[in-house]
Each structure stands twice: as C-alpha cells, then as structure tokens.
mmCIF file with all atom_site columns, C-alpha atoms in Angstrom:
data_model
loop_
_atom_site.group_PDB
_atom_site.id
_atom_site.type_symbol
_atom_site.label_atom_id
_atom_site.label_alt_id
_atom_site.label_comp_id
_atom_site.label_asym_id
_atom_site.label_entity_id
_atom_site.label_seq_id
_atom_site.pdbx_PDB_ins_code
_atom_site.Cartn_x
_atom_site.Cartn_y
_atom_site.Cartn_z
_atom_site.occupancy
_atom_site.B_iso_or_equiv
_atom_site.pdbx_formal_charge
_atom_site.auth_seq_id
_atom_site.auth_comp_id
_atom_site.auth_asym_id
_atom_site.auth_atom_id
_atom_site.pdbx_PDB_model_num
ATOM 1   C CA . UNK B 1 1   ? 18.306  -59.492 -58.528 1.00 67.00 ? 1   UNK B CA 1
ATOM 2   C CA . UNK B 1 2   ? 16.953  -61.254 -55.394 1.00 70.00 ? 2   UNK B CA 1
ATOM 3   C CA . UNK B 1 3   ? 14.257  -59.055 -53.668 1.00 92.00 ? 3   UNK B CA 1
ATOM 4   C CA . UNK B 1 4   ? 15.046  -60.016 -50.056 1.00 96.00 ? 4   UNK B CA 1
ATOM 5   C CA . UNK B 1 5   ? 18.360  -61.740 -49.446 1.00 95.00 ? 5   UNK B CA 1
ATOM 6   C CA . UNK B 1 6   ? 19.700  -63.210 -46.235 1.00 96.00 ? 6   UNK B CA 1
ATOM 7   C CA . UNK B 1 7   ? 23.144  -64.464 -45.397 1.00 96.00 ? 7   UNK B CA 1
ATOM 8   C CA . UNK B 1 8   ? 24.226  -66.992 -44.435 1.00 97.00 ? 8   UNK B CA 1
ATOM 9   C CA . UNK B 1 9   ? 21.716  -69.603 -45.545 1.00 96.00 ? 9   UNK B CA 1
ATOM 10  C CA . UNK B 1 10  ? 23.052  -72.078 -42.963 1.00 97.00 ? 10  UNK B CA 1
ATOM 11  C CA . UNK B 1 11  ? 24.724  -71.435 -39.705 1.00 97.00 ? 11  UNK B CA 1
ATOM 12  C CA . UNK B 1 12  ? 25.970  -74.179 -37.369 1.00 97.00 ? 12  UNK B CA 1
ATOM 13  C CA . UNK B 1 13  ? 27.635  -72.940 -34.185 1.00 97.00 ? 13  UNK B CA 1
ATOM 14  C CA . UNK B 1 14  ? 28.383  -74.001 -30.630 1.00 97.00 ? 14  UNK B CA 1
ATOM 15  C CA . UNK B 1 15  ? 26.511  -72.909 -27.513 1.00 97.00 ? 15  UNK B CA 1
ATOM 16  C CA . UNK B 1 16  ? 27.767  -69.677 -26.037 1.00 97.00 ? 16  UNK B CA 1
ATOM 17  C CA . UNK B 1 17  ? 28.915  -68.184 -29.373 1.00 98.00 ? 17  UNK B CA 1
ATOM 18  C CA . UNK B 1 18  ? 27.822  -64.911 -30.891 1.00 98.00 ? 18  UNK B CA 1
ATOM 19  C CA . UNK B 1 19  ? 26.564  -64.798 -34.416 1.00 97.00 ? 19  UNK B CA 1
ATOM 20  C CA . UNK B 1 20  ? 24.926  -62.358 -36.891 1.00 98.00 ? 20  UNK B CA 1
ATOM 21  C CA . UNK B 1 21  ? 22.525  -62.786 -39.765 1.00 98.00 ? 21  UNK B CA 1
ATOM 22  C CA . UNK B 1 22  ? 22.294  -60.172 -42.407 1.00 97.00 ? 22  UNK B CA 1
ATOM 23  C CA . UNK B 1 23  ? 19.300  -59.110 -44.504 1.00 97.00 ? 23  UNK B CA 1
ATOM 24  C CA . UNK B 1 24  ? 19.012  -56.769 -47.465 1.00 97.00 ? 24  UNK B CA 1
ATOM 25  C CA . UNK B 1 25  ? 16.061  -55.846 -49.596 1.00 96.00 ? 25  UNK B CA 1
ATOM 26  C CA . UNK B 1 26  ? 16.040  -54.068 -52.932 1.00 95.00 ? 26  UNK B CA 1
ATOM 27  C CA . UNK B 1 27  ? 12.284  -53.547 -53.148 1.00 93.00 ? 27  UNK B CA 1
ATOM 28  C CA . UNK B 1 28  ? 12.325  -50.020 -51.718 1.00 92.00 ? 28  UNK B CA 1
ATOM 29  C CA . UNK B 1 29  ? 10.122  -51.116 -48.847 1.00 92.00 ? 29  UNK B CA 1
ATOM 30  C CA . UNK B 1 30  ? 10.057  -48.998 -45.658 1.00 89.00 ? 30  UNK B CA 1
ATOM 31  C CA . UNK B 1 31  ? 9.363   -51.862 -43.225 1.00 90.00 ? 31  UNK B CA 1
ATOM 32  C CA . UNK B 1 32  ? 11.466  -54.946 -42.462 1.00 93.00 ? 32  UNK B CA 1
ATOM 33  C CA . UNK B 1 33  ? 10.939  -57.744 -40.029 1.00 93.00 ? 33  UNK B CA 1
ATOM 34  C CA . UNK B 1 34  ? 12.603  -60.757 -38.374 1.00 95.00 ? 34  UNK B CA 1
ATOM 35  C CA . UNK B 1 35  ? 10.502  -63.903 -37.861 1.00 95.00 ? 35  UNK B CA 1
ATOM 36  C CA . UNK B 1 36  ? 11.490  -67.123 -36.173 1.00 96.00 ? 36  UNK B CA 1
ATOM 37  C CA . UNK B 1 37  ? 10.114  -70.452 -37.402 1.00 95.00 ? 37  UNK B CA 1
ATOM 38  C CA . UNK B 1 38  ? 10.527  -73.299 -34.934 1.00 91.00 ? 38  UNK B CA 1
ATOM 39  C CA . UNK B 1 39  ? 10.801  -76.982 -35.524 1.00 86.00 ? 39  UNK B CA 1
ATOM 40  C CA . UNK B 1 40  ? 6.970   -77.197 -35.632 1.00 83.00 ? 40  UNK B CA 1
ATOM 41  C CA . UNK B 1 41  ? 6.934   -74.672 -38.458 1.00 83.00 ? 41  UNK B CA 1
ATOM 42  C CA . UNK B 1 42  ? 5.299   -71.953 -36.318 1.00 89.00 ? 42  UNK B CA 1
ATOM 43  C CA . UNK B 1 43  ? 6.216   -68.456 -37.594 1.00 93.00 ? 43  UNK B CA 1
ATOM 44  C CA . UNK B 1 44  ? 6.458   -65.836 -34.867 1.00 92.00 ? 44  UNK B CA 1
ATOM 45  C CA . UNK B 1 45  ? 7.438   -62.210 -35.181 1.00 91.00 ? 45  UNK B CA 1
ATOM 46  C CA . UNK B 1 46  ? 10.512  -61.050 -33.351 1.00 93.00 ? 46  UNK B CA 1
ATOM 47  C CA . UNK B 1 47  ? 11.083  -57.471 -34.495 1.00 91.00 ? 47  UNK B CA 1
ATOM 48  C CA . UNK B 1 48  ? 9.894   -54.962 -37.001 1.00 89.00 ? 48  UNK B CA 1
ATOM 49  C CA . UNK B 1 49  ? 11.550  -51.736 -38.211 1.00 89.00 ? 49  UNK B CA 1
ATOM 50  C CA . UNK B 1 50  ? 10.068  -48.901 -40.170 1.00 86.00 ? 50  UNK B CA 1
ATOM 51  C CA . UNK B 1 51  ? 12.588  -46.675 -41.930 1.00 83.00 ? 51  UNK B CA 1
ATOM 52  C CA . UNK B 1 52  ? 15.315  -47.717 -39.408 1.00 82.00 ? 52  UNK B CA 1
ATOM 53  C CA . UNK B 1 53  ? 13.095  -47.172 -36.379 1.00 84.00 ? 53  UNK B CA 1
ATOM 54  C CA . UNK B 1 54  ? 12.206  -50.136 -34.133 1.00 85.00 ? 54  UNK B CA 1
ATOM 55  C CA . UNK B 1 55  ? 8.436   -50.607 -34.093 1.00 82.00 ? 55  UNK B CA 1
ATOM 56  C CA . UNK B 1 56  ? 7.834   -54.089 -32.714 1.00 77.00 ? 56  UNK B CA 1
ATOM 57  C CA . UNK B 1 57  ? 9.984   -55.830 -30.156 1.00 76.00 ? 57  UNK B CA 1
ATOM 58  C CA . UNK B 1 58  ? 8.165   -58.995 -29.072 1.00 78.00 ? 58  UNK B CA 1
ATOM 59  C CA . UNK B 1 59  ? 9.051   -60.966 -26.053 1.00 78.00 ? 59  UNK B CA 1
ATOM 60  C CA . UNK B 1 60  ? 12.448  -62.017 -27.248 1.00 88.00 ? 60  UNK B CA 1
ATOM 61  C CA . UNK B 1 61  ? 15.484  -62.590 -25.012 1.00 90.00 ? 61  UNK B CA 1
ATOM 62  C CA . UNK B 1 62  ? 17.726  -59.510 -24.964 1.00 91.00 ? 62  UNK B CA 1
ATOM 63  C CA . UNK B 1 63  ? 20.452  -61.711 -26.364 1.00 95.00 ? 63  UNK B CA 1
ATOM 64  C CA . UNK B 1 64  ? 18.790  -60.905 -29.691 1.00 95.00 ? 64  UNK B CA 1
ATOM 65  C CA . UNK B 1 65  ? 19.571  -57.466 -30.951 1.00 94.00 ? 65  UNK B CA 1
ATOM 66  C CA . UNK B 1 66  ? 18.451  -56.077 -34.351 1.00 93.00 ? 66  UNK B CA 1
ATOM 67  C CA . UNK B 1 67  ? 20.240  -53.325 -36.099 1.00 93.00 ? 67  UNK B CA 1
ATOM 68  C CA . UNK B 1 68  ? 19.076  -51.345 -39.135 1.00 93.00 ? 68  UNK B CA 1
ATOM 69  C CA . UNK B 1 69  ? 21.804  -49.176 -40.624 1.00 92.00 ? 69  UNK B CA 1
ATOM 70  C CA . UNK B 1 70  ? 19.441  -47.982 -43.362 1.00 91.00 ? 70  UNK B CA 1
ATOM 71  C CA . UNK B 1 71  ? 15.968  -48.894 -44.549 1.00 89.00 ? 71  UNK B CA 1
ATOM 72  C CA . UNK B 1 72  ? 17.248  -51.518 -46.948 1.00 94.00 ? 72  UNK B CA 1
ATOM 73  C CA . UNK B 1 73  ? 19.132  -53.507 -44.300 1.00 95.00 ? 73  UNK B CA 1
ATOM 74  C CA . UNK B 1 74  ? 18.084  -55.210 -41.120 1.00 95.00 ? 74  UNK B CA 1
ATOM 75  C CA . UNK B 1 75  ? 20.640  -57.412 -39.345 1.00 96.00 ? 75  UNK B CA 1
ATOM 76  C CA . UNK B 1 76  ? 20.142  -59.733 -36.339 1.00 97.00 ? 76  UNK B CA 1
ATOM 77  C CA . UNK B 1 77  ? 22.886  -60.281 -33.794 1.00 97.00 ? 77  UNK B CA 1
ATOM 78  C CA . UNK B 1 78  ? 22.524  -63.041 -31.290 1.00 97.00 ? 78  UNK B CA 1
ATOM 79  C CA . UNK B 1 79  ? 24.761  -63.294 -28.193 1.00 97.00 ? 79  UNK B CA 1
ATOM 80  C CA . UNK B 1 80  ? 25.465  -66.335 -26.062 1.00 97.00 ? 80  UNK B CA 1
ATOM 81  C CA . UNK B 1 81  ? 23.659  -68.745 -28.315 1.00 97.00 ? 81  UNK B CA 1
ATOM 82  C CA . UNK B 1 82  ? 21.562  -71.501 -26.701 1.00 97.00 ? 82  UNK B CA 1
ATOM 83  C CA . UNK B 1 83  ? 20.255  -74.827 -27.951 1.00 96.00 ? 83  UNK B CA 1
ATOM 84  C CA . UNK B 1 84  ? 16.693  -73.405 -28.002 1.00 94.00 ? 84  UNK B CA 1
ATOM 85  C CA . UNK B 1 85  ? 17.768  -70.766 -30.469 1.00 96.00 ? 85  UNK B CA 1
ATOM 86  C CA . UNK B 1 86  ? 17.991  -73.478 -33.201 1.00 96.00 ? 86  UNK B CA 1
ATOM 87  C CA . UNK B 1 87  ? 15.367  -72.526 -35.767 1.00 96.00 ? 87  UNK B CA 1
ATOM 88  C CA . UNK B 1 88  ? 14.919  -70.970 -39.195 1.00 97.00 ? 88  UNK B CA 1
ATOM 89  C CA . UNK B 1 89  ? 15.062  -67.189 -39.074 1.00 98.00 ? 89  UNK B CA 1
ATOM 90  C CA . UNK B 1 90  ? 13.278  -65.305 -41.864 1.00 97.00 ? 90  UNK B CA 1
ATOM 91  C CA . UNK B 1 91  ? 13.722  -61.721 -42.819 1.00 97.00 ? 91  UNK B CA 1
ATOM 92  C CA . UNK B 1 92  ? 10.813  -60.074 -44.607 1.00 95.00 ? 92  UNK B CA 1
ATOM 93  C CA . UNK B 1 93  ? 9.917   -56.634 -45.945 1.00 94.00 ? 93  UNK B CA 1
ATOM 94  C CA . UNK B 1 94  ? 6.723   -54.809 -46.970 1.00 90.00 ? 94  UNK B CA 1
ATOM 95  C CA . UNK B 1 95  ? 5.388   -51.504 -48.033 1.00 85.00 ? 95  UNK B CA 1
ATOM 96  C CA . UNK B 1 96  ? 2.880   -51.906 -45.201 1.00 74.00 ? 96  UNK B CA 1
ATOM 97  C CA . UNK B 1 97  ? 1.757   -54.959 -43.275 1.00 69.00 ? 97  UNK B CA 1
ATOM 98  C CA . UNK B 1 98  ? -1.707  -54.814 -44.772 1.00 72.00 ? 98  UNK B CA 1
ATOM 99  C CA . UNK B 1 99  ? -0.432  -55.653 -48.237 1.00 77.00 ? 99  UNK B CA 1
ATOM 100 C CA . UNK B 1 100 ? 1.571   -58.635 -47.157 1.00 81.00 ? 100 UNK B CA 1
ATOM 101 C CA . UNK B 1 101 ? 5.300   -59.432 -46.945 1.00 88.00 ? 101 UNK B CA 1
ATOM 102 C CA . UNK B 1 102 ? 8.045   -60.657 -49.168 1.00 93.00 ? 102 UNK B CA 1
ATOM 103 C CA . UNK B 1 103 ? 10.150  -63.166 -47.293 1.00 95.00 ? 103 UNK B CA 1
ATOM 104 C CA . UNK B 1 104 ? 13.847  -63.851 -47.673 1.00 96.00 ? 104 UNK B CA 1
ATOM 105 C CA . UNK B 1 105 ? 15.031  -67.395 -48.232 1.00 95.00 ? 105 UNK B CA 1
ATOM 106 C CA . UNK B 1 106 ? 15.697  -67.985 -44.504 1.00 96.00 ? 106 UNK B CA 1
ATOM 107 C CA . UNK B 1 107 ? 18.722  -68.831 -42.350 1.00 97.00 ? 107 UNK B CA 1
ATOM 108 C CA . UNK B 1 108 ? 18.790  -72.251 -40.736 1.00 97.00 ? 108 UNK B CA 1
ATOM 109 C CA . UNK B 1 109 ? 20.554  -71.783 -37.397 1.00 97.00 ? 109 UNK B CA 1
ATOM 110 C CA . UNK B 1 110 ? 21.716  -74.919 -35.542 1.00 97.00 ? 110 UNK B CA 1
ATOM 111 C CA . UNK B 1 111 ? 23.246  -74.595 -32.173 1.00 97.00 ? 111 UNK B CA 1
ATOM 112 C CA . UNK B 1 112 ? 25.191  -77.607 -30.958 1.00 97.00 ? 112 UNK B CA 1
ATOM 113 C CA . UNK Q 2 1   ? -3.143  -62.622 -27.122 1.00 71.00 ? 1   UNK Q CA 1
ATOM 114 C CA . UNK Q 2 2   ? -3.899  -62.721 -30.770 1.00 79.00 ? 2   UNK Q CA 1
ATOM 115 C CA . UNK Q 2 3   ? -4.339  -66.234 -32.092 1.00 90.00 ? 3   UNK Q CA 1
ATOM 116 C CA . UNK Q 2 4   ? -4.810  -67.812 -35.444 1.00 95.00 ? 4   UNK Q CA 1
ATOM 117 C CA . UNK Q 2 5   ? -5.936  -71.406 -35.536 1.00 96.00 ? 5   UNK Q CA 1
ATOM 118 C CA . UNK Q 2 6   ? -5.510  -73.955 -38.336 1.00 96.00 ? 6   UNK Q CA 1
ATOM 119 C CA . UNK Q 2 7   ? -5.902  -77.684 -38.566 1.00 91.00 ? 7   UNK Q CA 1
ATOM 120 C CA . UNK Q 2 8   ? -2.328  -78.943 -38.961 1.00 88.00 ? 8   UNK Q CA 1
ATOM 121 C CA . UNK Q 2 9   ? -3.434  -81.939 -41.114 1.00 88.00 ? 9   UNK Q CA 1
ATOM 122 C CA . UNK Q 2 10  ? -2.159  -83.523 -43.160 1.00 95.00 ? 10  UNK Q CA 1
ATOM 123 C CA . UNK Q 2 11  ? -5.077  -82.914 -45.443 1.00 96.00 ? 11  UNK Q CA 1
ATOM 124 C CA . UNK Q 2 12  ? -5.049  -85.417 -48.313 1.00 97.00 ? 12  UNK Q CA 1
ATOM 125 C CA . UNK Q 2 13  ? -6.971  -84.521 -51.478 1.00 97.00 ? 13  UNK Q CA 1
ATOM 126 C CA . UNK Q 2 14  ? -7.026  -86.439 -54.807 1.00 97.00 ? 14  UNK Q CA 1
ATOM 127 C CA . UNK Q 2 15  ? -5.625  -84.627 -57.893 1.00 97.00 ? 15  UNK Q CA 1
ATOM 128 C CA . UNK Q 2 16  ? -8.259  -82.563 -59.633 1.00 97.00 ? 16  UNK Q CA 1
ATOM 129 C CA . UNK Q 2 17  ? -10.511 -82.240 -56.587 1.00 98.00 ? 17  UNK Q CA 1
ATOM 130 C CA . UNK Q 2 18  ? -11.123 -79.074 -54.526 1.00 98.00 ? 18  UNK Q CA 1
ATOM 131 C CA . UNK Q 2 19  ? -8.938  -78.543 -51.500 1.00 97.00 ? 19  UNK Q CA 1
ATOM 132 C CA . UNK Q 2 20  ? -10.513 -76.564 -48.669 1.00 97.00 ? 20  UNK Q CA 1
ATOM 133 C CA . UNK Q 2 21  ? -8.360  -74.987 -45.990 1.00 98.00 ? 21  UNK Q CA 1
ATOM 134 C CA . UNK Q 2 22  ? -9.754  -73.224 -43.019 1.00 97.00 ? 22  UNK Q CA 1
ATOM 135 C CA . UNK Q 2 23  ? -8.533  -70.712 -40.456 1.00 97.00 ? 23  UNK Q CA 1
ATOM 136 C CA . UNK Q 2 24  ? -10.067 -68.936 -37.469 1.00 97.00 ? 24  UNK Q CA 1
ATOM 137 C CA . UNK Q 2 25  ? -8.744  -65.919 -35.647 1.00 96.00 ? 25  UNK Q CA 1
ATOM 138 C CA . UNK Q 2 26  ? -9.307  -64.434 -32.195 1.00 94.00 ? 26  UNK Q CA 1
ATOM 139 C CA . UNK Q 2 27  ? -8.796  -60.680 -32.740 1.00 90.00 ? 27  UNK Q CA 1
ATOM 140 C CA . UNK Q 2 28  ? -12.015 -59.013 -33.870 1.00 91.00 ? 28  UNK Q CA 1
ATOM 141 C CA . UNK Q 2 29  ? -10.041 -55.967 -34.854 1.00 88.00 ? 29  UNK Q CA 1
ATOM 142 C CA . UNK Q 2 30  ? -8.227  -57.933 -37.607 1.00 90.00 ? 30  UNK Q CA 1
ATOM 143 C CA . UNK Q 2 31  ? -8.507  -56.104 -40.924 1.00 90.00 ? 31  UNK Q CA 1
ATOM 144 C CA . UNK Q 2 32  ? -6.222  -57.859 -43.416 1.00 92.00 ? 32  UNK Q CA 1
ATOM 145 C CA . UNK Q 2 33  ? -6.047  -61.603 -44.144 1.00 94.00 ? 33  UNK Q CA 1
ATOM 146 C CA . UNK Q 2 34  ? -3.454  -63.532 -46.069 1.00 95.00 ? 34  UNK Q CA 1
ATOM 147 C CA . UNK Q 2 35  ? -2.711  -67.041 -47.247 1.00 97.00 ? 35  UNK Q CA 1
ATOM 148 C CA . UNK Q 2 36  ? 0.900   -68.009 -47.740 1.00 97.00 ? 36  UNK Q CA 1
ATOM 149 C CA . UNK Q 2 37  ? 2.214   -71.246 -49.259 1.00 97.00 ? 37  UNK Q CA 1
ATOM 150 C CA . UNK Q 2 38  ? 5.400   -72.732 -47.947 1.00 97.00 ? 38  UNK Q CA 1
ATOM 151 C CA . UNK Q 2 39  ? 7.126   -75.633 -49.664 1.00 97.00 ? 39  UNK Q CA 1
ATOM 152 C CA . UNK Q 2 40  ? 9.435   -77.761 -47.461 1.00 94.00 ? 40  UNK Q CA 1
ATOM 153 C CA . UNK Q 2 41  ? 12.721  -75.996 -46.880 1.00 92.00 ? 41  UNK Q CA 1
ATOM 154 C CA . UNK Q 2 42  ? 11.566  -72.854 -48.634 1.00 95.00 ? 42  UNK Q CA 1
ATOM 155 C CA . UNK Q 2 43  ? 10.276  -69.503 -47.478 1.00 95.00 ? 43  UNK Q CA 1
ATOM 156 C CA . UNK Q 2 44  ? 6.616   -68.526 -47.293 1.00 95.00 ? 44  UNK Q CA 1
ATOM 157 C CA . UNK Q 2 45  ? 5.110   -67.160 -50.543 1.00 95.00 ? 45  UNK Q CA 1
ATOM 158 C CA . UNK Q 2 46  ? 2.102   -64.861 -50.568 1.00 94.00 ? 46  UNK Q CA 1
ATOM 159 C CA . UNK Q 2 47  ? -0.742  -66.394 -52.696 1.00 95.00 ? 47  UNK Q CA 1
ATOM 160 C CA . UNK Q 2 48  ? -3.859  -64.538 -51.620 1.00 95.00 ? 48  UNK Q CA 1
ATOM 161 C CA . UNK Q 2 49  ? -4.908  -61.516 -49.653 1.00 94.00 ? 49  UNK Q CA 1
ATOM 162 C CA . UNK Q 2 50  ? -8.462  -60.549 -48.614 1.00 95.00 ? 50  UNK Q CA 1
ATOM 163 C CA . UNK Q 2 51  ? -9.757  -57.550 -46.820 1.00 93.00 ? 51  UNK Q CA 1
ATOM 164 C CA . UNK Q 2 52  ? -13.569 -57.578 -46.953 1.00 94.00 ? 52  UNK Q CA 1
ATOM 165 C CA . UNK Q 2 53  ? -16.278 -60.124 -46.404 1.00 96.00 ? 53  UNK Q CA 1
ATOM 166 C CA . UNK Q 2 54  ? -17.102 -62.460 -49.256 1.00 96.00 ? 54  UNK Q CA 1
ATOM 167 C CA . UNK Q 2 55  ? -15.065 -64.262 -51.894 1.00 97.00 ? 55  UNK Q CA 1
ATOM 168 C CA . UNK Q 2 56  ? -11.956 -63.225 -53.811 1.00 97.00 ? 56  UNK Q CA 1
ATOM 169 C CA . UNK Q 2 57  ? -10.827 -65.364 -56.750 1.00 97.00 ? 57  UNK Q CA 1
ATOM 170 C CA . UNK Q 2 58  ? -7.460  -65.548 -58.406 1.00 95.00 ? 58  UNK Q CA 1
ATOM 171 C CA . UNK Q 2 59  ? -7.007  -68.334 -60.911 1.00 97.00 ? 59  UNK Q CA 1
ATOM 172 C CA . UNK Q 2 60  ? -7.585  -71.652 -59.177 1.00 97.00 ? 60  UNK Q CA 1
ATOM 173 C CA . UNK Q 2 61  ? -7.541  -70.005 -55.731 1.00 98.00 ? 61  UNK Q CA 1
ATOM 174 C CA . UNK Q 2 62  ? -10.507 -68.518 -53.915 1.00 98.00 ? 62  UNK Q CA 1
ATOM 175 C CA . UNK Q 2 63  ? -10.220 -66.849 -50.546 1.00 97.00 ? 63  UNK Q CA 1
ATOM 176 C CA . UNK Q 2 64  ? -13.350 -66.455 -48.418 1.00 98.00 ? 64  UNK Q CA 1
ATOM 177 C CA . UNK Q 2 65  ? -13.773 -64.149 -45.389 1.00 97.00 ? 65  UNK Q CA 1
ATOM 178 C CA . UNK Q 2 66  ? -16.475 -63.996 -42.800 1.00 97.00 ? 66  UNK Q CA 1
ATOM 179 C CA . UNK Q 2 67  ? -15.622 -61.391 -40.167 1.00 95.00 ? 67  UNK Q CA 1
ATOM 180 C CA . UNK Q 2 68  ? -18.699 -62.044 -38.042 1.00 95.00 ? 68  UNK Q CA 1
ATOM 181 C CA . UNK Q 2 69  ? -17.590 -65.698 -37.612 1.00 96.00 ? 69  UNK Q CA 1
ATOM 182 C CA . UNK Q 2 70  ? -13.884 -64.727 -37.581 1.00 96.00 ? 70  UNK Q CA 1
ATOM 183 C CA . UNK Q 2 71  ? -13.214 -67.263 -40.271 1.00 96.00 ? 71  UNK Q CA 1
ATOM 184 C CA . UNK Q 2 72  ? -11.057 -67.316 -43.353 1.00 98.00 ? 72  UNK Q CA 1
ATOM 185 C CA . UNK Q 2 73  ? -10.856 -70.089 -45.923 1.00 98.00 ? 73  UNK Q CA 1
ATOM 186 C CA . UNK Q 2 74  ? -8.898  -70.954 -49.022 1.00 98.00 ? 74  UNK Q CA 1
ATOM 187 C CA . UNK Q 2 75  ? -10.246 -73.114 -51.829 1.00 98.00 ? 75  UNK Q CA 1
ATOM 188 C CA . UNK Q 2 76  ? -7.912  -74.636 -54.392 1.00 98.00 ? 76  UNK Q CA 1
ATOM 189 C CA . UNK Q 2 77  ? -9.788  -75.882 -57.471 1.00 98.00 ? 77  UNK Q CA 1
ATOM 190 C CA . UNK Q 2 78  ? -8.450  -78.539 -59.803 1.00 98.00 ? 78  UNK Q CA 1
ATOM 191 C CA . UNK Q 2 79  ? -5.753  -79.405 -57.233 1.00 97.00 ? 79  UNK Q CA 1
ATOM 192 C CA . UNK Q 2 80  ? -2.351  -80.386 -58.656 1.00 97.00 ? 80  UNK Q CA 1
ATOM 193 C CA . UNK Q 2 81  ? 0.473   -82.316 -57.059 1.00 96.00 ? 81  UNK Q CA 1
ATOM 194 C CA . UNK Q 2 82  ? 2.512   -79.094 -57.165 1.00 97.00 ? 82  UNK Q CA 1
ATOM 195 C CA . UNK Q 2 83  ? -0.006  -77.648 -54.709 1.00 98.00 ? 83  UNK Q CA 1
ATOM 196 C CA . UNK Q 2 84  ? 1.318   -80.012 -52.018 1.00 98.00 ? 84  UNK Q CA 1
ATOM 197 C CA . UNK Q 2 85  ? 2.764   -77.720 -49.377 1.00 97.00 ? 85  UNK Q CA 1
ATOM 198 C CA . UNK Q 2 86  ? 1.969   -76.137 -46.002 1.00 97.00 ? 86  UNK Q CA 1
ATOM 199 C CA . UNK Q 2 87  ? -0.525  -73.327 -46.200 1.00 98.00 ? 87  UNK Q CA 1
ATOM 200 C CA . UNK Q 2 88  ? -0.214  -70.594 -43.643 1.00 97.00 ? 88  UNK Q CA 1
ATOM 201 C CA . UNK Q 2 89  ? -3.048  -68.227 -42.665 1.00 97.00 ? 89  UNK Q CA 1
ATOM 202 C CA . UNK Q 2 90  ? -1.929  -64.840 -41.418 1.00 94.00 ? 90  UNK Q CA 1
ATOM 203 C CA . UNK Q 2 91  ? -3.872  -61.842 -40.071 1.00 93.00 ? 91  UNK Q CA 1
ATOM 204 C CA . UNK Q 2 92  ? -3.190  -58.296 -39.023 1.00 88.00 ? 92  UNK Q CA 1
ATOM 205 C CA . UNK Q 2 93  ? -5.184  -55.561 -37.369 1.00 82.00 ? 93  UNK Q CA 1
ATOM 206 C CA . UNK Q 2 94  ? -3.227  -52.670 -38.635 1.00 69.00 ? 94  UNK Q CA 1
ATOM 207 C CA . UNK Q 2 95  ? -1.165  -51.190 -41.434 1.00 60.00 ? 95  UNK Q CA 1
ATOM 208 C CA . UNK Q 2 96  ? 2.118   -49.550 -40.866 1.00 56.00 ? 96  UNK Q CA 1
ATOM 209 C CA . UNK Q 2 97  ? 4.694   -51.828 -39.420 1.00 60.00 ? 97  UNK Q CA 1
ATOM 210 C CA . UNK Q 2 98  ? 2.310   -54.028 -37.385 1.00 71.00 ? 98  UNK Q CA 1
ATOM 211 C CA . UNK Q 2 99  ? 3.298   -57.631 -37.692 1.00 84.00 ? 99  UNK Q CA 1
ATOM 212 C CA . UNK Q 2 100 ? 1.348   -60.486 -39.098 1.00 89.00 ? 100 UNK Q CA 1
ATOM 213 C CA . UNK Q 2 101 ? 0.117   -63.195 -36.737 1.00 91.00 ? 101 UNK Q CA 1
ATOM 214 C CA . UNK Q 2 102 ? 0.450   -66.593 -38.431 1.00 94.00 ? 102 UNK Q CA 1
ATOM 215 C CA . UNK Q 2 103 ? -1.376  -69.863 -37.804 1.00 95.00 ? 103 UNK Q CA 1
ATOM 216 C CA . UNK Q 2 104 ? 0.678   -73.006 -37.523 1.00 94.00 ? 104 UNK Q CA 1
ATOM 217 C CA . UNK Q 2 105 ? -0.264  -74.050 -41.054 1.00 95.00 ? 105 UNK Q CA 1
ATOM 218 C CA . UNK Q 2 106 ? -2.065  -76.905 -42.696 1.00 96.00 ? 106 UNK Q CA 1
ATOM 219 C CA . UNK Q 2 107 ? 0.006   -79.513 -44.489 1.00 96.00 ? 107 UNK Q CA 1
ATOM 220 C CA . UNK Q 2 108 ? -1.815  -80.280 -47.808 1.00 97.00 ? 108 UNK Q CA 1
ATOM 221 C CA . UNK Q 2 109 ? -1.014  -83.396 -49.870 1.00 98.00 ? 109 UNK Q CA 1
ATOM 222 C CA . UNK Q 2 110 ? -2.394  -83.789 -53.327 1.00 97.00 ? 110 UNK Q CA 1
ATOM 223 C CA . UNK Q 2 111 ? -2.479  -87.414 -54.294 1.00 96.00 ? 111 UNK Q CA 1
ATOM 224 C CA . UNK Q 2 112 ? -1.873  -88.172 -58.025 1.00 92.00 ? 112 UNK Q CA 1
#
C-alpha cells in the first residue's frame, strides 16, 4: 500500500543508453513531480504535471522526457545517458504544492 | 532566480538539547514554507509546514516564520539521536502545481 512508488530503485547503465523510471501514486493527488538530487544532496525540480498536463519544465536537457498516461502515473525517459546524469531521481505527488509533497523512495541512477 | 539558503553544517547538538536550524529565502512572494527531514539513503519526509508569521508547534518541533526578514527556522526540543538527519527547507510562492524550491539542507548530528 505504498503511497508513491518508483521503479527501479537502482539503475546502473552505460553511457549512451536509454532508460526509463516509472512512478505511480495511489493517493488520488492531481499533481506529480520529478526532482533530481545530485551528489551534494541538492534537490532540484525537473518537471511537474497536473492531471496529465505538463506545468513546469525546468531547464533540463531535452534528453529527458516525462510522460503521464494518467494522473496516477508519471514516468521519466532518459535518452543518450551521460555521466552527469548520475543522481537520485525522486518522484513526488501532492494535492497542491502549498500543502507539501509525498516523495517516492527514489531511483539511484549510476551511469558508467 | 529563487534561492533558499541553509548552513550545510554539520550541526552537532548534545542529546536532550535544543537544535536550531535556519533558512533564508530570496523570493518575497513566497507564501508556503516547509521543513523536510531526510535520512541518509532515504526520501525526504515532510515534518512541518508554516504559512503565516509567528510560531507553529507540533510535538517537539517548532517552526518559526518571519516574512519581513525572509527567514524560517526549525527548533527541535529534547533532541534525540534519531533526529540525526539532513533537514531541508523548502518554499513556494504558489499553489497549484508550482514546484518547491529547496535549500541544500543542514546535516544535524545529535550526540548521545
């Protein structure tokens, strides 16, 4: 009965590969997000979706493409992976930003 | 560019004492303020939210907000070793699907 679940938890891949991370929430929230946490633990927003509609698209390389098939799911596809993409990627959801988020457990991506 | 500043620490506090964590933010339009706790290797967990000037208490935690000084703080009373974690300050200026802007976090160590 996990509220926000991400898969996979760990992802090790070679440079140049394409990979996807999946996120699902069962909280009935309308808004979902992707955040990147770098090696210095800095959390930075990448995308937000409200009811399947893209709301925020921060300055992220266009190799990153989010997809929301329905309001309970937000997936992240990454093309042509680079060493600098290594980080922990967190999915989150909320009723509204001003009441805070529930985070998923994170996906640790390592590009070698 | 919205910024949230925190002292990265580590902040070392003896068990049973009060831990005081501070945060400043640059966007005067910020309306909602949050403190998240993140244990090593885990996802951020919302522990406090505050929206108006003054103090808000929840158990051993007290959040303080001063919008004129653009300052938010978190006090942890009767600190326990289990409080050892990184504490992230986050702010947002809107509701809807606006993202949270996070600080880089303060690493708190409670010494038994």
